[in-house]
C-alpha atoms as a PDB file:
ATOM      1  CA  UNK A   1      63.952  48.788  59.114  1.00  0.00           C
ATOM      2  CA  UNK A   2      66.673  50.979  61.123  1.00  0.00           C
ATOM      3  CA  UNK A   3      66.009  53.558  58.567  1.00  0.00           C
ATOM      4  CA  UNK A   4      62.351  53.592  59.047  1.00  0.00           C
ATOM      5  CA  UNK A   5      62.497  53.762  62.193  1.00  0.00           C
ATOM      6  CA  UNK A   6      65.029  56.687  62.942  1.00  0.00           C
ATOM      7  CA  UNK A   7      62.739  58.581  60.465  1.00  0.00           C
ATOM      8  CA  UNK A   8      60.037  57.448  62.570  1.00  0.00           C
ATOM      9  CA  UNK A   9      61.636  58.156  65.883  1.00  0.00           C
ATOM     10  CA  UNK A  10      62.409  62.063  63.816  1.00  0.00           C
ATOM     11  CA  UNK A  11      59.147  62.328  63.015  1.00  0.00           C
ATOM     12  CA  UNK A  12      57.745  61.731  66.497  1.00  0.00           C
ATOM     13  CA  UNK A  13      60.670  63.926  68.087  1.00  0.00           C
ATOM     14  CA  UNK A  14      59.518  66.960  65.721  1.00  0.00           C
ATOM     15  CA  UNK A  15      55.155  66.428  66.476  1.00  0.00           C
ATOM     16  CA  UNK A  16      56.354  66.119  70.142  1.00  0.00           C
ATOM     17  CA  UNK A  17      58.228  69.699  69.546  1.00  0.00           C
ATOM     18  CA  UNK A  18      55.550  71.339  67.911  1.00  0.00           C
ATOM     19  CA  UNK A  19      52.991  70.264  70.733  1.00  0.00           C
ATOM     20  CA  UNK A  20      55.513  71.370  73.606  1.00  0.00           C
ATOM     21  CA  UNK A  21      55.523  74.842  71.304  1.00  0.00           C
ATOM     22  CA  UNK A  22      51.782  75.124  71.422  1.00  0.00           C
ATOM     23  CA  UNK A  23      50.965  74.139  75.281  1.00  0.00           C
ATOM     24  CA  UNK A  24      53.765  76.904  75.949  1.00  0.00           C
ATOM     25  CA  UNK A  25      51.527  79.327  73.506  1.00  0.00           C
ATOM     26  CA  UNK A  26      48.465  78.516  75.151  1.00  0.00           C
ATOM     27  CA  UNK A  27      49.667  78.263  78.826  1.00  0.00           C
ATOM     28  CA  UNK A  28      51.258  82.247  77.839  1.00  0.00           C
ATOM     29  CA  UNK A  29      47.073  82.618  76.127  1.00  0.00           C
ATOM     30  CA  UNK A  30      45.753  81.505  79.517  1.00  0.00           C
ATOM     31  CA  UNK A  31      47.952  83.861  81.612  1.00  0.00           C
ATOM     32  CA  UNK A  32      48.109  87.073  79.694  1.00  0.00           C
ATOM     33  CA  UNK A  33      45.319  89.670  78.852  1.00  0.00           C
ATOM     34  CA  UNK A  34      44.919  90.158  75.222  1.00  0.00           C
ATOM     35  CA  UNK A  35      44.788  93.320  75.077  1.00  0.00           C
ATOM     36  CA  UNK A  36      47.501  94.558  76.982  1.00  0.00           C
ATOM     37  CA  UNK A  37      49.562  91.293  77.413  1.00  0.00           C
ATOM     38  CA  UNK A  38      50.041  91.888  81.057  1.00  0.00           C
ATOM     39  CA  UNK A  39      49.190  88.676  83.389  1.00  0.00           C
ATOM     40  CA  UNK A  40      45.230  88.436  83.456  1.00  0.00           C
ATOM     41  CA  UNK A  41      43.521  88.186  86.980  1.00  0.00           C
ATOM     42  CA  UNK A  42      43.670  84.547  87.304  1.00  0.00           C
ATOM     43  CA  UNK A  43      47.818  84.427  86.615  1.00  0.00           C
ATOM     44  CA  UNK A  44      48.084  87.153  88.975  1.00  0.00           C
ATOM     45  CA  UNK A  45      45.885  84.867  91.657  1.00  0.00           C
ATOM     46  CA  UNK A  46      48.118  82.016  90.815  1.00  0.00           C
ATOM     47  CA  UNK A  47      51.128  83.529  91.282  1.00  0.00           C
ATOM     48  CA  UNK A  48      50.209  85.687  94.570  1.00  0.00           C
ATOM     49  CA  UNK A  49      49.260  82.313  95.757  1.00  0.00           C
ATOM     50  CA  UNK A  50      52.507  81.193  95.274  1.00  0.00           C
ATOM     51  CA  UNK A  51      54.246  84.518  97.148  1.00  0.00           C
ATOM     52  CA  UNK A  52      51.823  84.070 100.514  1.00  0.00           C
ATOM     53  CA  UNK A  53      52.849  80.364 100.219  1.00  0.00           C
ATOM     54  CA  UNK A  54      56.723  81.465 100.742  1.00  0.00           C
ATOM     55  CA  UNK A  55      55.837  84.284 102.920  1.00  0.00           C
ATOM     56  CA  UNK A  56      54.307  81.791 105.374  1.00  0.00           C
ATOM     57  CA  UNK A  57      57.242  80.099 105.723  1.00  0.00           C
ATOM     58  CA  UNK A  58      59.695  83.057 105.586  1.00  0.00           C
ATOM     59  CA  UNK A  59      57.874  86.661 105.909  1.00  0.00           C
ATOM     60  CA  UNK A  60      58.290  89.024 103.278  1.00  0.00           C
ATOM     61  CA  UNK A  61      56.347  92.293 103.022  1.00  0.00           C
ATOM     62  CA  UNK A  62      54.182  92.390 100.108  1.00  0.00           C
ATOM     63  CA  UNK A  63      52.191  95.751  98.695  1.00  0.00           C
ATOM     64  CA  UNK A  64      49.228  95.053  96.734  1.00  0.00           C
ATOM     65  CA  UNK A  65      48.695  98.279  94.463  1.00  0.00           C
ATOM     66  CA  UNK A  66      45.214  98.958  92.927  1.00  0.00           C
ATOM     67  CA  UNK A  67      45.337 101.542  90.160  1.00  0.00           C
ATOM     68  CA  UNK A  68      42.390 103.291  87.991  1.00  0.00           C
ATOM     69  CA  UNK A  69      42.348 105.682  85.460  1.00  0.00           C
ATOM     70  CA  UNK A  70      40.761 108.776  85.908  1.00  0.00           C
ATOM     71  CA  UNK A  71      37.849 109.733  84.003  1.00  0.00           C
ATOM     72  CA  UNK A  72      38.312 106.884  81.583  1.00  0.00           C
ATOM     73  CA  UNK A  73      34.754 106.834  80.472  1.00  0.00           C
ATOM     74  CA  UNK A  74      35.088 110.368  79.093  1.00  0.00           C
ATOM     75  CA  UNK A  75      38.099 109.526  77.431  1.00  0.00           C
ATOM     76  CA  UNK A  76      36.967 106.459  75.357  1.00  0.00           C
ATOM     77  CA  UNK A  77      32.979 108.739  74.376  1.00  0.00           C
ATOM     78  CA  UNK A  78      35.066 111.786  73.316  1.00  0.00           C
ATOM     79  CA  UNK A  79      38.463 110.008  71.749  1.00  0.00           C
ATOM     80  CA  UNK A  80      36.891 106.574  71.173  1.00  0.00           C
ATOM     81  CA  UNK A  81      37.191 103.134  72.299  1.00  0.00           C
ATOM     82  CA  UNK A  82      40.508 102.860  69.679  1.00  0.00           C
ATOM     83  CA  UNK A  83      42.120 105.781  71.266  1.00  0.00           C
ATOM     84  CA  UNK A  84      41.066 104.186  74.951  1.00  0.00           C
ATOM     85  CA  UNK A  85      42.831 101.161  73.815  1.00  0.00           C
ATOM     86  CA  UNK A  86      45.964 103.017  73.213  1.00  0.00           C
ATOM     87  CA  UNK A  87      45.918 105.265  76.440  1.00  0.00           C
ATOM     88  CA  UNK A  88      45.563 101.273  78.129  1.00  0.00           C
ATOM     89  CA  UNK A  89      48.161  99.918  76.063  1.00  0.00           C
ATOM     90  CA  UNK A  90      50.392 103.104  76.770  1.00  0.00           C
ATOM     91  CA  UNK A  91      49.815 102.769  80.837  1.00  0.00           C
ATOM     92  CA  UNK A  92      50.688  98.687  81.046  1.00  0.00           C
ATOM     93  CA  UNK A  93      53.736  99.799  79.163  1.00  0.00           C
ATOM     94  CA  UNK A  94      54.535 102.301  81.801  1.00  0.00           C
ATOM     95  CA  UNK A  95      53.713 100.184  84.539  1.00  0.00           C
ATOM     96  CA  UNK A  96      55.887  97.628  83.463  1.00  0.00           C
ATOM     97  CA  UNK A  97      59.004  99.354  82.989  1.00  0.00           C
ATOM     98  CA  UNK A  98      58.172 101.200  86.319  1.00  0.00           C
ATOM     99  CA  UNK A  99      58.042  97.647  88.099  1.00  0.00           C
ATOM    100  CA  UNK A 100      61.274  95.109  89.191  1.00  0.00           C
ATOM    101  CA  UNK A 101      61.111  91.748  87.866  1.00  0.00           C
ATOM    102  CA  UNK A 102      60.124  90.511  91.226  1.00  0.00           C
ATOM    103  CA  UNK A 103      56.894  91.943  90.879  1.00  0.00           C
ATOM    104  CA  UNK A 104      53.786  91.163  89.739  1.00  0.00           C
ATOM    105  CA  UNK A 105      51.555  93.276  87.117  1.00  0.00           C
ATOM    106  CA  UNK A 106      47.960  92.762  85.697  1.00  0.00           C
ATOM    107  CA  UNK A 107      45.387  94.094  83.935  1.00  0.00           C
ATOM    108  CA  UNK A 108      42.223  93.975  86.727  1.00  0.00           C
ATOM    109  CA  UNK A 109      39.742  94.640  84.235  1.00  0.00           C
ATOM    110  CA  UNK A 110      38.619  97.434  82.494  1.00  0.00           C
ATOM    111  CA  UNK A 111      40.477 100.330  83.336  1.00  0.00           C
ATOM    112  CA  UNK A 112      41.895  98.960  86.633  1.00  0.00           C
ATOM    113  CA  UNK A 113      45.624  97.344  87.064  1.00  0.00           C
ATOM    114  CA  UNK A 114      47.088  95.694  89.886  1.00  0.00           C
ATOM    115  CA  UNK A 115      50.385  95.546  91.162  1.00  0.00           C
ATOM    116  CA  UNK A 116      51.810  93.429  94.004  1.00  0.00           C
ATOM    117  CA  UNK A 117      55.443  94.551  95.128  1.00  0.00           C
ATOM    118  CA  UNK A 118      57.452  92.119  96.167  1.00  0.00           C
ATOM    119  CA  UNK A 119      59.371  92.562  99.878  1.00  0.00           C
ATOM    120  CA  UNK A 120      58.480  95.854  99.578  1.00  0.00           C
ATOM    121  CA  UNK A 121      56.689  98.202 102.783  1.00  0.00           C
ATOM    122  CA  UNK A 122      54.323 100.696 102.431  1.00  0.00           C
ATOM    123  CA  UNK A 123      56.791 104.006 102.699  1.00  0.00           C
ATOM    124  CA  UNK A 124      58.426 101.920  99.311  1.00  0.00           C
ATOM    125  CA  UNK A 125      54.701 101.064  98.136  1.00  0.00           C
ATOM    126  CA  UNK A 126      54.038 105.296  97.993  1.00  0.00           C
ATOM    127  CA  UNK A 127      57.427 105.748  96.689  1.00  0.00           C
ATOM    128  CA  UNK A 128      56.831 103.423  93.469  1.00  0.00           C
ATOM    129  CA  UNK A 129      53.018 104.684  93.259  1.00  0.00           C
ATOM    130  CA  UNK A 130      54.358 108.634  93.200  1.00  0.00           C
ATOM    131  CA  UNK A 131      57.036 107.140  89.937  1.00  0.00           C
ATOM    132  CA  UNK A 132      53.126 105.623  88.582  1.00  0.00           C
ATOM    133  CA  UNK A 133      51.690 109.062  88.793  1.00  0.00           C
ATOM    134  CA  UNK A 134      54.366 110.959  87.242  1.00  0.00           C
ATOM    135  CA  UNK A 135      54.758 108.693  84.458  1.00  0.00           C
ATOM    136  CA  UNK A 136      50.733 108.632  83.683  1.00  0.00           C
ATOM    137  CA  UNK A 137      51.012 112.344  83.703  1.00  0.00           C
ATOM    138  CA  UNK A 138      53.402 112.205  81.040  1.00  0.00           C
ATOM    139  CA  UNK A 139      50.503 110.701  78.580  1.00  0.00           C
ATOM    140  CA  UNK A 140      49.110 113.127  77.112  1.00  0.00           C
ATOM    141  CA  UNK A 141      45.379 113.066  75.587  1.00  0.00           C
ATOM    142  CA  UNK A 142      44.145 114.593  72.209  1.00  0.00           C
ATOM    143  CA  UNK A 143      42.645 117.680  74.559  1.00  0.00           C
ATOM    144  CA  UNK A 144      46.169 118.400  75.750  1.00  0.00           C
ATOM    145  CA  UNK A 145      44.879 117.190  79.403  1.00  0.00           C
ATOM    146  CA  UNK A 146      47.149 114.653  81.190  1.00  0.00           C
ATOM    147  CA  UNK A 147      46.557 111.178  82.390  1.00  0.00           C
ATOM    148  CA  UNK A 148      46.117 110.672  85.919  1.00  0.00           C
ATOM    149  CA  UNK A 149      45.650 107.592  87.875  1.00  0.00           C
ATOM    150  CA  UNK A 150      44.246 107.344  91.858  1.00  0.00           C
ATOM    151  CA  UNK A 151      45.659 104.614  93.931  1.00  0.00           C
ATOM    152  CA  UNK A 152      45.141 102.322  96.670  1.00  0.00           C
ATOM    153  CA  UNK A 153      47.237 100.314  97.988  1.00  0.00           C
ATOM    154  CA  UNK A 154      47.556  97.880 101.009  1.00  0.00           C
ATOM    155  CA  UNK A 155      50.082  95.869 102.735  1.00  0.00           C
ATOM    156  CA  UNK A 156      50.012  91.951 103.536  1.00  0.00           C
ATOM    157  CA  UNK A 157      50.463  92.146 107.091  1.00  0.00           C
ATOM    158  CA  UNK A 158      51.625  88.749 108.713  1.00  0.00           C
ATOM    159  CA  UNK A 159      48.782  88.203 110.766  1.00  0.00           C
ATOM    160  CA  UNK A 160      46.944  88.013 107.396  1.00  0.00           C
ATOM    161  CA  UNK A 161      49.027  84.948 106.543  1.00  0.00           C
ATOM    162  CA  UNK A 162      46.689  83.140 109.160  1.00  0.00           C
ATOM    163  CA  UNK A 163      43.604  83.842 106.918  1.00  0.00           C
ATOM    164  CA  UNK A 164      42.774  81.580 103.769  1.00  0.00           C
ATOM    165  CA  UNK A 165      41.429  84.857 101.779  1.00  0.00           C
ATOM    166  CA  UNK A 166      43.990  86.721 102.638  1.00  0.00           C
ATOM    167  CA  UNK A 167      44.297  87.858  98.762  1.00  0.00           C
ATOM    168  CA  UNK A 168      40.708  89.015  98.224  1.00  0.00           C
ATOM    169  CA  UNK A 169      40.785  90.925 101.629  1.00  0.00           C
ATOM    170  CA  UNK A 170      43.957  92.675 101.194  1.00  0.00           C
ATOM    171  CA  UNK A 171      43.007  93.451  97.112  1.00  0.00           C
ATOM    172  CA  UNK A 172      39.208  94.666  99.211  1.00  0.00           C
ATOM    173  CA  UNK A 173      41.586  96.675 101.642  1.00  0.00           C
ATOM    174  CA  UNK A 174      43.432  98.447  98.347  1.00  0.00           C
ATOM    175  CA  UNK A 175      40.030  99.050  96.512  1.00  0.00           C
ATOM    176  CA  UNK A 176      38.683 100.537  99.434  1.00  0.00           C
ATOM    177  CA  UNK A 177      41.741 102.742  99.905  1.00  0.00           C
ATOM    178  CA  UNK A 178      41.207 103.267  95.772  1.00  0.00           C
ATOM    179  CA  UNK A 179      37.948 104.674  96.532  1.00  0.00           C
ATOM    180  CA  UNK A 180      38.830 106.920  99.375  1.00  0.00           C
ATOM    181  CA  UNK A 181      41.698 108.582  96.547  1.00  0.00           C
ATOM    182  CA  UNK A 182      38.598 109.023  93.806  1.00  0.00           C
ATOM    183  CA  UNK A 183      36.521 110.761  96.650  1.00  0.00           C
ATOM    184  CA  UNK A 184      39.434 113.063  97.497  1.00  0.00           C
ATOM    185  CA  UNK A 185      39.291 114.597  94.003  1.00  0.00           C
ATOM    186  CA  UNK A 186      41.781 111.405  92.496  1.00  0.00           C
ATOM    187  CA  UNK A 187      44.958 111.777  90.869  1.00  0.00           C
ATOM    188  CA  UNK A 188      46.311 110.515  94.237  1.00  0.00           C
ATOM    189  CA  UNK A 189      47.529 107.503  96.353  1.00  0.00           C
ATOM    190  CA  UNK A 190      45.546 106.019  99.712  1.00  0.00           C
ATOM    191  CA  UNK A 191      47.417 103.766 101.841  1.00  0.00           C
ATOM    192  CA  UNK A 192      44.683 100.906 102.626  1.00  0.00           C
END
């Protein structure tokens, strides 16, 4: 009987492994974006939720950085959706060996990432979005063009703190300055 039921207790010890293995796998599945296995939108919401939690208590200045790639439409009809996937692929890459660890990076949808920069101001918010464009620019596409990105970016103030959608307004405020870079001819950053 004590043999049966150490190999008992083993075999319990080893299913209880494998399922702790496979919540971690699909907790990752839940978080990431498949394609470019940067955090997906909801991660990122989770975990800014967590950084405005802390910066209530202590204040911390926090960037959130919209970026979109210009002309992306022409790039996946004329070099296909493949070739898209890799100039996607290529820019998460970039953006997250441009990034610290502190910060937060994800795949918005589409063609859009977002950034938020942890205890960083806007003068170091434009500083880290000029790195972003010179490193898109160093993709090059199949008609020898270069990639460029526009920009918008916007910076948790703490009177935002006070408001409970102070996420969506601030990632509003950074698409808003996004669109003001596109209507300025793009390739370019907006401070929101």
């Amino acid at each position: 009987p004590a043999q049966e039921r150490d190999k008992l207790y083993q075999e319990l010890v080893s299913a209880r492994e494998k399922l702790e293995k496979k919540t971690e796998e699909l907790t990752r599945l839940t978080r990431l974006d498949p394609l470019t296995s940067l955090l997906n939108r909801r991660a990122l919401n989770t975990d800014l939720t967590k950084i405005i939690t802390f910066m209530k208590r202590k204040y911390v200045p926090v960037c959130v950085v919209l970026i979109d790639i210009d002309f992306f439409k022409p790039i996946n009809d004329n070099f296909g959706h493949e070739y898209g996937d890799e100039v996607l692929l290529t820019l998460a890459s970039t953006l997250s060996n441009v990034v610290r660890e502190s910060d937060l990076v994800a795949r918005w949808g589409g063609e859009e990432f977002l950034v938020a920069l942890y205890n960083t101001n806007l003068q170091d918010a434009q500083y880290y979005c000029n790195r972003i464009h010179e490193a898109a620019q160093k993709i090059t596409l199949p008609n020898s063009k270069n990639l460029t990105v526009s920009i918008g970016v916007a910076a948790i103030e703490p009177r935002d703190l006070e408001d409970k959608d102070v996420i969506a307004k601030n990632i509003n405020k950074a698409d808003n300055a996004l669109y003001k870079a596109k209507n300025n001819g793009r390739n370019q950053t907006q401070l929101g």
